[in-house]
Amino acid sequence: MAPHPRPLLRYMQACGDLFDDCDGDMAVPITDVVSDSRQVAAGSLFVAIRGEQLDGREFIADAVERGAAAVVHSGDPIPGLPVPSIRAVSSTGTM
């Protein structure tokens, strides 16, 4: 059974002040939240976590290609993303 989609804005509201900025349609429906681009499906919210060995930002293009409906990331804005993006104070706190 497919999960019931919720608007991206609801995820932002639930996380309070963890976000710096957003760009794009905050009404886009989100079906799940993942931090591994290989697990992204159509409607996923991809959280690009910056770790000690890997930076999830390197996998944003792959996540979008796999169907991510929106992206959460930390650091500088990413111009030209074809999906809504949310800049987090820290991407580790959003999961």
JSON list of C-alpha atoms in Angstrom, two decimals:
[
{"chain": "A", "resi": 1, "resn": "MET", "atom": "CA", "xyz": [0.00, 0.00, 0.00]},
{"chain": "A", "resi": 2, "resn": "ALA", "atom": "CA", "xyz": [1.42, 3.37, -1.02]},
{"chain": "A", "resi": 3, "resn": "PRO", "atom": "CA", "xyz": [1.99, 5.93, 1.75]},
{"chain": "A", "resi": 4, "resn": "HIS", "atom": "CA", "xyz": [-0.38, 8.87, 1.99]},
{"chain": "A", "resi": 5, "resn": "PRO", "atom": "CA", "xyz": [1.44, 11.89, 0.51]},
{"chain": "A", "resi": 6, "resn": "ARG", "atom": "CA", "xyz": [1.80, 15.01, 2.62]},
{"chain": "A", "resi": 7, "resn": "PRO", "atom": "CA", "xyz": [2.79, 18.48, 1.41]},
{"chain": "A", "resi": 8, "resn": "LEU", "atom": "CA", "xyz": [6.45, 19.43, 1.81]},
{"chain": "A", "resi": 9, "resn": "LEU", "atom": "CA", "xyz": [5.35, 22.42, 3.90]},
{"chain": "A", "resi": 10, "resn": "ARG", "atom": "CA", "xyz": [4.11, 20.06, 6.65]},
{"chain": "A", "resi": 11, "resn": "TYR", "atom": "CA", "xyz": [7.59, 18.57, 6.98]},
{"chain": "A", "resi": 12, "resn": "MET", "atom": "CA", "xyz": [9.06, 22.05, 7.22]},
{"chain": "A", "resi": 13, "resn": "GLN", "atom": "CA", "xyz": [6.59, 23.06, 9.90]},
{"chain": "A", "resi": 14, "resn": "ALA", "atom": "CA", "xyz": [7.25, 19.89, 11.90]},
{"chain": "A", "resi": 15, "resn": "CYS", "atom": "CA", "xyz": [10.99, 20.60, 11.95]},
{"chain": "A", "resi": 16, "resn": "GLY", "atom": "CA", "xyz": [10.58, 24.15, 13.22]},
{"chain": "A", "resi": 17, "resn": "ASP", "atom": "CA", "xyz": [13.67, 26.33, 13.06]},
{"chain": "A", "resi": 18, "resn": "LEU", "atom": "CA", "xyz": [15.99, 23.70, 11.55]},
{"chain": "A", "resi": 19, "resn": "PHE", "atom": "CA", "xyz": [15.66, 25.33, 8.13]},
{"chain": "A", "resi": 20, "resn": "ASP", "atom": "CA", "xyz": [17.38, 28.47, 6.81]},
{"chain": "A", "resi": 21, "resn": "ASP", "atom": "CA", "xyz": [15.71, 28.94, 3.45]},
{"chain": "A", "resi": 22, "resn": "CYS", "atom": "CA", "xyz": [13.52, 27.26, 0.85]},
{"chain": "A", "resi": 23, "resn": "ASP", "atom": "CA", "xyz": [13.05, 27.50, -2.89]},
{"chain": "A", "resi": 24, "resn": "GLY", "atom": "CA", "xyz": [10.23, 26.09, -5.00]},
{"chain": "A", "resi": 25, "resn": "ASP", "atom": "CA", "xyz": [6.73, 24.76, -4.49]},
{"chain": "A", "resi": 26, "resn": "MET", "atom": "CA", "xyz": [6.23, 23.86, -0.82]},
{"chain": "A", "resi": 27, "resn": "ALA", "atom": "CA", "xyz": [2.91, 22.16, -1.67]},
{"chain": "A", "resi": 28, "resn": "VAL", "atom": "CA", "xyz": [4.62, 19.34, -3.59]},
{"chain": "A", "resi": 29, "resn": "PRO", "atom": "CA", "xyz": [3.42, 15.96, -2.23]},
{"chain": "A", "resi": 30, "resn": "ILE", "atom": "CA", "xyz": [5.99, 13.89, -0.32]},
{"chain": "A", "resi": 31, "resn": "THR", "atom": "CA", "xyz": [5.53, 10.14, 0.11]},
{"chain": "A", "resi": 32, "resn": "ASP", "atom": "CA", "xyz": [8.61, 9.29, 2.20]},
{"chain": "A", "resi": 33, "resn": "VAL", "atom": "CA", "xyz": [11.88, 10.69, 3.55]},
{"chain": "A", "resi": 34, "resn": "VAL", "atom": "CA", "xyz": [15.22, 9.06, 2.70]},
{"chain": "A", "resi": 35, "resn": "SER", "atom": "CA", "xyz": [18.91, 9.89, 3.05]},
{"chain": "A", "resi": 36, "resn": "ASP", "atom": "CA", "xyz": [20.24, 7.22, 0.68]},
{"chain": "A", "resi": 37, "resn": "SER", "atom": "CA", "xyz": [19.83, 8.23, -2.97]},
{"chain": "A", "resi": 38, "resn": "ARG", "atom": "CA", "xyz": [19.59, 4.55, -3.94]},
{"chain": "A", "resi": 39, "resn": "GLN", "atom": "CA", "xyz": [16.33, 4.32, -1.94]},
{"chain": "A", "resi": 40, "resn": "VAL", "atom": "CA", "xyz": [14.68, 7.31, -3.60]},
{"chain": "A", "resi": 41, "resn": "ALA", "atom": "CA", "xyz": [11.37, 6.64, -5.34]},
{"chain": "A", "resi": 42, "resn": "ALA", "atom": "CA", "xyz": [8.94, 9.00, -7.03]},
{"chain": "A", "resi": 43, "resn": "GLY", "atom": "CA", "xyz": [7.72, 11.45, -4.39]},
{"chain": "A", "resi": 44, "resn": "SER", "atom": "CA", "xyz": [10.62, 11.04, -1.95]},
{"chain": "A", "resi": 45, "resn": "LEU", "atom": "CA", "xyz": [12.12, 13.86, 0.08]},
{"chain": "A", "resi": 46, "resn": "PHE", "atom": "CA", "xyz": [15.88, 13.33, -0.18]},
{"chain": "A", "resi": 47, "resn": "VAL", "atom": "CA", "xyz": [17.90, 14.56, 2.80]},
{"chain": "A", "resi": 48, "resn": "ALA", "atom": "CA", "xyz": [21.51, 15.10, 1.72]},
{"chain": "A", "resi": 49, "resn": "ILE", "atom": "CA", "xyz": [23.49, 14.45, 4.89]},
{"chain": "A", "resi": 50, "resn": "ARG", "atom": "CA", "xyz": [27.07, 15.67, 5.06]},
{"chain": "A", "resi": 51, "resn": "GLY", "atom": "CA", "xyz": [29.10, 13.00, 6.86]},
{"chain": "A", "resi": 52, "resn": "GLU", "atom": "CA", "xyz": [32.75, 12.52, 7.69]},
{"chain": "A", "resi": 53, "resn": "GLN", "atom": "CA", "xyz": [33.45, 10.43, 4.59]},
{"chain": "A", "resi": 54, "resn": "LEU", "atom": "CA", "xyz": [30.62, 11.27, 2.18]},
{"chain": "A", "resi": 55, "resn": "ASP", "atom": "CA", "xyz": [28.70, 14.42, 1.41]},
{"chain": "A", "resi": 56, "resn": "GLY", "atom": "CA", "xyz": [25.10, 13.71, 0.51]},
{"chain": "A", "resi": 57, "resn": "ARG", "atom": "CA", "xyz": [25.09, 16.80, -1.72]},
{"chain": "A", "resi": 58, "resn": "GLU", "atom": "CA", "xyz": [27.13, 14.76, -4.20]},
{"chain": "A", "resi": 59, "resn": "PHE", "atom": "CA", "xyz": [24.11, 12.47, -4.64]},
{"chain": "A", "resi": 60, "resn": "ILE", "atom": "CA", "xyz": [21.42, 15.12, -5.18]},
{"chain": "A", "resi": 61, "resn": "ALA", "atom": "CA", "xyz": [21.48, 14.78, -8.98]},
{"chain": "A", "resi": 62, "resn": "ASP", "atom": "CA", "xyz": [21.09, 11.00, -8.65]},
{"chain": "A", "resi": 63, "resn": "ALA", "atom": "CA", "xyz": [18.20, 11.42, -6.20]},
{"chain": "A", "resi": 64, "resn": "VAL", "atom": "CA", "xyz": [16.41, 13.84, -8.53]},
{"chain": "A", "resi": 65, "resn": "GLU", "atom": "CA", "xyz": [16.96, 11.50, -11.46]},
{"chain": "A", "resi": 66, "resn": "ARG", "atom": "CA", "xyz": [15.39, 8.67, -9.43]},
{"chain": "A", "resi": 67, "resn": "GLY", "atom": "CA", "xyz": [12.28, 10.76, -8.73]},
{"chain": "A", "resi": 68, "resn": "ALA", "atom": "CA", "xyz": [12.94, 12.83, -5.61]},
{"chain": "A", "resi": 69, "resn": "ALA", "atom": "CA", "xyz": [10.16, 15.39, -5.28]},
{"chain": "A", "resi": 70, "resn": "ALA", "atom": "CA", "xyz": [12.27, 17.72, -3.10]},
{"chain": "A", "resi": 71, "resn": "VAL", "atom": "CA", "xyz": [15.70, 17.96, -1.48]},
{"chain": "A", "resi": 72, "resn": "VAL", "atom": "CA", "xyz": [16.97, 19.03, 1.94]},
{"chain": "A", "resi": 73, "resn": "HIS", "atom": "CA", "xyz": [20.62, 20.06, 2.15]},
{"chain": "A", "resi": 74, "resn": "SER", "atom": "CA", "xyz": [22.96, 22.20, 4.18]},
{"chain": "A", "resi": 75, "resn": "GLY", "atom": "CA", "xyz": [25.53, 24.66, 2.89]},
{"chain": "A", "resi": 76, "resn": "ASP", "atom": "CA", "xyz": [25.25, 27.08, 0.02]},
{"chain": "A", "resi": 77, "resn": "PRO", "atom": "CA", "xyz": [22.14, 27.31, -2.17]},
{"chain": "A", "resi": 78, "resn": "ILE", "atom": "CA", "xyz": [22.12, 25.00, -5.19]},
{"chain": "A", "resi": 79, "resn": "PRO", "atom": "CA", "xyz": [20.97, 26.96, -8.24]},
{"chain": "A", "resi": 80, "resn": "GLY", "atom": "CA", "xyz": [19.03, 25.30, -11.03]},
{"chain": "A", "resi": 81, "resn": "LEU", "atom": "CA", "xyz": [17.53, 22.36, -9.14]},
{"chain": "A", "resi": 82, "resn": "PRO", "atom": "CA", "xyz": [14.40, 21.13, -10.96]},
{"chain": "A", "resi": 83, "resn": "VAL", "atom": "CA", "xyz": [12.71, 20.29, -7.62]},
{"chain": "A", "resi": 84, "resn": "PRO", "atom": "CA", "xyz": [12.03, 22.34, -4.48]},
{"chain": "A", "resi": 85, "resn": "SER", "atom": "CA", "xyz": [14.99, 22.61, -2.14]},
{"chain": "A", "resi": 86, "resn": "ILE", "atom": "CA", "xyz": [15.25, 23.41, 1.54]},
{"chain": "A", "resi": 87, "resn": "ARG", "atom": "CA", "xyz": [18.46, 24.62, 3.13]},
{"chain": "A", "resi": 88, "resn": "ALA", "atom": "CA", "xyz": [18.86, 23.23, 6.62]},
{"chain": "A", "resi": 89, "resn": "VAL", "atom": "CA", "xyz": [20.96, 24.60, 9.43]},
{"chain": "A", "resi": 90, "resn": "SER", "atom": "CA", "xyz": [22.30, 21.02, 9.69]},
{"chain": "A", "resi": 91, "resn": "SER", "atom": "CA", "xyz": [21.10, 18.16, 7.50]},
{"chain": "A", "resi": 92, "resn": "THR", "atom": "CA", "xyz": [21.78, 15.64, 10.31]},
{"chain": "A", "resi": 93, "resn": "GLY", "atom": "CA", "xyz": [19.13, 17.23, 12.52]},
{"chain": "A", "resi": 94, "resn": "THR", "atom": "CA", "xyz": [16.38, 16.88, 9.91]},
{"chain": "A", "resi": 95, "resn": "MET", "atom": "CA", "xyz": [16.22, 13.09, 9.95]}
]
